[in-house]
Coordinates of C-alpha atoms in Angstrom, one line a residue:
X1 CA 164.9 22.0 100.3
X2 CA 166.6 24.1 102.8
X3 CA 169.3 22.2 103.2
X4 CA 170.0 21.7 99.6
X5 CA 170.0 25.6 98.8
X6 CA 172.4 26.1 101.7
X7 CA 174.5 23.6 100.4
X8 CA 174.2 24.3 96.5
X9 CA 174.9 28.1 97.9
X10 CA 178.2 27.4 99.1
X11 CA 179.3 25.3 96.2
X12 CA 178.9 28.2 94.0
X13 CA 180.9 30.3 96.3
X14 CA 183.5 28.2 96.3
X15 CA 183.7 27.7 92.8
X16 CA 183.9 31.6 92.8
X17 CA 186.4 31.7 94.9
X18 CA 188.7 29.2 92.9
X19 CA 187.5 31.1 89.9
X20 CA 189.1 34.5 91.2
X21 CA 191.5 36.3 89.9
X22 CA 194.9 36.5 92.5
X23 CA 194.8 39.7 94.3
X24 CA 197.5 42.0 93.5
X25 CA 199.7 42.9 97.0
X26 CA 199.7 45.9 95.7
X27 CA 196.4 46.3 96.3
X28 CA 196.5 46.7 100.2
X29 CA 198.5 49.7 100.4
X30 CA 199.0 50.5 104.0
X31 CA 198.3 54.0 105.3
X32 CA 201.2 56.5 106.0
X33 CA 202.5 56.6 109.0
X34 CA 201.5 59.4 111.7
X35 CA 204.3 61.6 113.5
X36 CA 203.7 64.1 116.3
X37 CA 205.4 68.0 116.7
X38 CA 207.8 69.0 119.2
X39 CA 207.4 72.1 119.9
X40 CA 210.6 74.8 120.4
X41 CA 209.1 78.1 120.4
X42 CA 205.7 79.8 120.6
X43 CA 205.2 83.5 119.7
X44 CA 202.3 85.7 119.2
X45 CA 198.9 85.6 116.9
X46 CA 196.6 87.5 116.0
X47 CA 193.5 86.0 117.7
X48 CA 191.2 87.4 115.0
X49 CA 193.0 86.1 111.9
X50 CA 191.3 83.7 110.3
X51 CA 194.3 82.5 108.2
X52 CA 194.2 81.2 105.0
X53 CA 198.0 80.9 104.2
X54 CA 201.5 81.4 105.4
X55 CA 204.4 82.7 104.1
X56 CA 208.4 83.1 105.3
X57 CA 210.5 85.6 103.3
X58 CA 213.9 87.5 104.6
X59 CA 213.0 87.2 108.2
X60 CA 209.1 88.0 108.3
X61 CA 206.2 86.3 107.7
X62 CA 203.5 86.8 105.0
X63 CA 200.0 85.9 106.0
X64 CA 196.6 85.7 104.2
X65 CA 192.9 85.9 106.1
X66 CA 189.9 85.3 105.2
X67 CA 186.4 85.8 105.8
X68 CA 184.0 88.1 103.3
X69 CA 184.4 91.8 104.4
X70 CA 187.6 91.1 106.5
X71 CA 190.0 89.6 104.0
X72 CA 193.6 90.6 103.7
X73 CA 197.0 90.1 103.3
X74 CA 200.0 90.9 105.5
X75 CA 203.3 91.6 106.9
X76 CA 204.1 90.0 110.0
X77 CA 206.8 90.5 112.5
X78 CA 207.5 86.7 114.0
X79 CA 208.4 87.9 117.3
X80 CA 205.7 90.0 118.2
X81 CA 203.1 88.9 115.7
X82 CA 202.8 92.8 115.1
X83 CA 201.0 93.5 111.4
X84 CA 203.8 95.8 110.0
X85 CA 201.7 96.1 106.9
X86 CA 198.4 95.3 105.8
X87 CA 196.4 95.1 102.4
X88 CA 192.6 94.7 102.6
X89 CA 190.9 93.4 100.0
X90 CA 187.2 94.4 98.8
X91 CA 184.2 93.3 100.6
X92 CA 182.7 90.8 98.1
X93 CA 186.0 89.0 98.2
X94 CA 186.8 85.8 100.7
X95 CA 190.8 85.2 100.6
X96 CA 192.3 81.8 100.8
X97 CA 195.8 80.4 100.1
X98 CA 198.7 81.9 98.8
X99 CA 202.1 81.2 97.5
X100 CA 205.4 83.3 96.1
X101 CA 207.0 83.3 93.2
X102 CA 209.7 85.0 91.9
X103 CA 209.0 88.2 93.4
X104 CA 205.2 87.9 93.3
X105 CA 202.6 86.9 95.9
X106 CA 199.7 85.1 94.2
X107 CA 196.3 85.0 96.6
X108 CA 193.4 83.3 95.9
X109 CA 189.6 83.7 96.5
X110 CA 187.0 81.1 97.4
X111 CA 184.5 81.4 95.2
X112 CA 185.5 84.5 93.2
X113 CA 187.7 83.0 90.6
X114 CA 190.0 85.5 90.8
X115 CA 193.9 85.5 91.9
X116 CA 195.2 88.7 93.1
X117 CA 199.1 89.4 92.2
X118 CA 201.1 91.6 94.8
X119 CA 204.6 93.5 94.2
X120 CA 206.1 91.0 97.3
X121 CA 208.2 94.1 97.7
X122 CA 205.5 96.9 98.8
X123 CA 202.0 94.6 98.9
X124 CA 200.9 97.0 95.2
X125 CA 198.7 94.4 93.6
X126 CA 200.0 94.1 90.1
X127 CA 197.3 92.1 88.4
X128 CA 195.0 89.2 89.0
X129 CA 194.4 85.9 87.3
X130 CA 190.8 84.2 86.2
X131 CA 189.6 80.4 87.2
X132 CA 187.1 78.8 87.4
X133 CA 186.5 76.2 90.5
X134 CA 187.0 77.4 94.4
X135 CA 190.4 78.3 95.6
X136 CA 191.6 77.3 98.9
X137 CA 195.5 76.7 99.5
X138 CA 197.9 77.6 97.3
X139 CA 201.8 76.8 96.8
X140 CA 204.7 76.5 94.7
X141 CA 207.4 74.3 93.3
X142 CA 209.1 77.0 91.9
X143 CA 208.0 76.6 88.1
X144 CA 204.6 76.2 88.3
X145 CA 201.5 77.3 91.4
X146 CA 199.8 74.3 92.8
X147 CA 196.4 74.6 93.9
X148 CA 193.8 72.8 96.3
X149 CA 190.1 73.1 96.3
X150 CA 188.7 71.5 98.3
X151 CA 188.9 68.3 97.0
X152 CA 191.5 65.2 97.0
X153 CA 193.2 66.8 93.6
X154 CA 196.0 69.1 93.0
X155 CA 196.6 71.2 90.3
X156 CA 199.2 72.9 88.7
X157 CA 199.0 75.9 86.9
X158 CA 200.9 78.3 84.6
X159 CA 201.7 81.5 86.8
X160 CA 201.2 84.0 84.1
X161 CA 198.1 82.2 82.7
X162 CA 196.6 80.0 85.3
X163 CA 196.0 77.5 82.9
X164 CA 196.4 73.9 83.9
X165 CA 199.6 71.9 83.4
X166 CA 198.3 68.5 85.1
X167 CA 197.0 67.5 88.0
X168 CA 197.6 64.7 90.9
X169 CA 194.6 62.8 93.1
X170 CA 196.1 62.4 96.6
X171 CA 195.5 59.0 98.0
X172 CA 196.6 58.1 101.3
X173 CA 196.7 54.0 102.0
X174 CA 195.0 54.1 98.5
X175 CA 192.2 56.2 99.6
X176 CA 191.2 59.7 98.6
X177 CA 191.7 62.8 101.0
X178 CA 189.8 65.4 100.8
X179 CA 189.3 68.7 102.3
X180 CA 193.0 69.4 101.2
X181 CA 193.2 73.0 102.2
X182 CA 196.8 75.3 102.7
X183 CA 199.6 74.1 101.0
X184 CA 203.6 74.5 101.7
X185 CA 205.8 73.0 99.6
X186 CA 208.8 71.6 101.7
X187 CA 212.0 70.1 100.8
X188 CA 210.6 68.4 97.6
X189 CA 207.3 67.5 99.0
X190 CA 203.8 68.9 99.0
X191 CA 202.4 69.8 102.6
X192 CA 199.1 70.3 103.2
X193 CA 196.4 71.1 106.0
X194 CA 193.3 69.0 105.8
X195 CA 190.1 71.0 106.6
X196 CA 188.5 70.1 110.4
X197 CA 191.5 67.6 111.2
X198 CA 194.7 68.5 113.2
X199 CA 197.0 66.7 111.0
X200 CA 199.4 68.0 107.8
X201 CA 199.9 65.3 105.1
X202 CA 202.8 65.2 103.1
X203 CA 202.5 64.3 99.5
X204 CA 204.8 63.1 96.8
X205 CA 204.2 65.8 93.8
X206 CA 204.3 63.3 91.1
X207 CA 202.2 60.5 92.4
X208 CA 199.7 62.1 94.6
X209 CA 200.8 59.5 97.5
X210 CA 200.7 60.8 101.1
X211 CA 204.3 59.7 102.5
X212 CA 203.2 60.7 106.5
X213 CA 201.1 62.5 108.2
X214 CA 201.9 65.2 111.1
X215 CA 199.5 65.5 114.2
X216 CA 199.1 68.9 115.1
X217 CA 196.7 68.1 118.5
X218 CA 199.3 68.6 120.9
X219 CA 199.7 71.9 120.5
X220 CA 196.4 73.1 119.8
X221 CA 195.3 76.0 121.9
X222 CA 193.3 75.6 124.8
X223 CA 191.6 78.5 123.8
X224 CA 190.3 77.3 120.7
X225 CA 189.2 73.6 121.4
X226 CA 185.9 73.0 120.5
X227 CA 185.1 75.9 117.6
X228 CA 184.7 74.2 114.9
X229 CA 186.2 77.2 112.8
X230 CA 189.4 77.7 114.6
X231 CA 191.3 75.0 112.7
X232 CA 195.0 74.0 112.5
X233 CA 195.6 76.4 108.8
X234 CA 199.1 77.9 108.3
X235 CA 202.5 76.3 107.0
X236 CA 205.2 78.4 106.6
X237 CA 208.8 77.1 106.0
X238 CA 211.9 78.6 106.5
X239 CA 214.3 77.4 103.6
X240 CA 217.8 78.7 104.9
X241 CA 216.9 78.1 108.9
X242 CA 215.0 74.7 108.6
X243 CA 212.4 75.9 110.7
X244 CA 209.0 74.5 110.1
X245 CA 206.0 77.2 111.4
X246 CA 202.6 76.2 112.3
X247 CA 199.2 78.1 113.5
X248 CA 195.7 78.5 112.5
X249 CA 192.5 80.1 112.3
X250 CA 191.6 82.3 115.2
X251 CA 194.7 80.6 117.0
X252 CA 196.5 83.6 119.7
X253 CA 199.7 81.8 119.1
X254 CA 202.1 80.7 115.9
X255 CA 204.3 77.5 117.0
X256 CA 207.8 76.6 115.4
X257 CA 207.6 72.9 115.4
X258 CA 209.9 70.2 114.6
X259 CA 209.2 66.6 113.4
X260 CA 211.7 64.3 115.1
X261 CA 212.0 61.8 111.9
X262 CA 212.4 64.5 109.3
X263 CA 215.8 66.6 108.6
X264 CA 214.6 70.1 107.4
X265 CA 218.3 71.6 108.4
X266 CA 219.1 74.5 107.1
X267 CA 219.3 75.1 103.2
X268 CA 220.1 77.5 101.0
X269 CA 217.9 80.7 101.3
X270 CA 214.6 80.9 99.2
X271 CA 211.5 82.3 98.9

């Protein structure tokens, strides 16, 4: 009786098998390939900024911290890492990405649901916008603000309304990834820091597919290896230089990197 169950077993397998439907090729979609950094120069950072987003206007950096009671946002000279300015936000607020736009610097909270709006001229907040859902990184493709939280989606939202225009699910390989946290938007493409790894992934902004991934471990600081909070968090791109910038939370140093593959030459200047 065992033997004919064994056999009678595989029969029916096999007749599933012939049974099946083709797979489609398309189906085994192979992961995006991983680059590493170069890195050209190294300059200063605050050790106690837990950053939450980057920013590179007219020759300075912008840079949002987080953390409840020590949240901010600020003016950064790159060669010194010396806050020239510095905006501190209320105690029961935790701040996360940011992005500019226009001549406003939108900031979001974690679990506040509420956007802050800054003059990117003199740091004077101007407004703030309502949603619902955590914020975490925040960019733009110079229409509309695109939002991570937390999850494998991207949004993107109405500036003046914060109201949602659509939304992409990032897949890399055909699977999910999640934890997307700050966002840059470079050279047509979405880039974005993923929460506890060392890696950016860079994401077509109509299909949610990850096009490569860029390892960050080379240059993490020796300082911070092992803390578990102190995680690679801070894009900022330099439109008219091509200069790709790079640090994290609780990192002493900010790294201008290149990616040997990619042409981010100099452009014409933007925000």
């Amino acid at each position: 009786m065992m033997r004919i169950a064994g056999v009678a077993a595989l029969v029916m397998a096999l007749r599933a098998c012939d049974s099946a439907e083709p797979k489609d090729p398309e189906d085994d979609v192979a992961p995006a390939p991983v680059e590493a950094v170069e890195q050209v120069r190294t300059y200063p950072h605050d050790p106690q900024a837990f950053t939450q987003g980057l920013l590179w206007r007219n020759g300075e950096l912008l840079e949002s911290t987080g953390r409840y009671g020590e949240s901010s946002l600020r003016r950064v000279e790159l060669e010194t890492g010396r806050v020239i300015q510095k905006v501190d936000l209320p105690r029961q607020y935790f701040a996360e990405g940011m992005a500019l736009l226009r001549d406003s610097i939108y900031q979001l909270t974690w679990r506040e649901g509420v956007a802050f709006v800054y003059d990117v001229a003199t740091l004077r907040q101007t407004g703030q916008r309502a949603y619902t859902g955590e914020g975490w990184g925040l960019t733009t493709d110079g229409t509309s603000l695109i939002v991570s939280d937390g999850s494998h989606t991207l949004t993107f939202v109405d500036p003046a309304t914060f109201a949602m225009q659509r939304a992409i699910n990032v897949l890399d390989g055909g699977e999910p990834v999640y934890d997307l946290n700050e966002l840059e938007f470079v050279r047509g493409e979405i880039w974005a820091n993923v929460w506890h790894r060392s890696d950016i992934v860079r994401i077509d902004p109509q299909t949610g597919t990850v096009k490569g991934r860029i390892d960050l471990s080379a240059i993490l600081p020796p300082e911070v290896r092992g803390n578990l909070e102190a995680v690679p968090n801070g894009i900022a791109f330099d439109e008219a230089g091509g200069r790709l910038f790079v640090t994290g939370k609780l990192w002493p140093r900010l790294y201008e990197v290149r990616v040997r593959s990619l042409n981010l030459g100099g452009g014409q200047a933007g925000g």
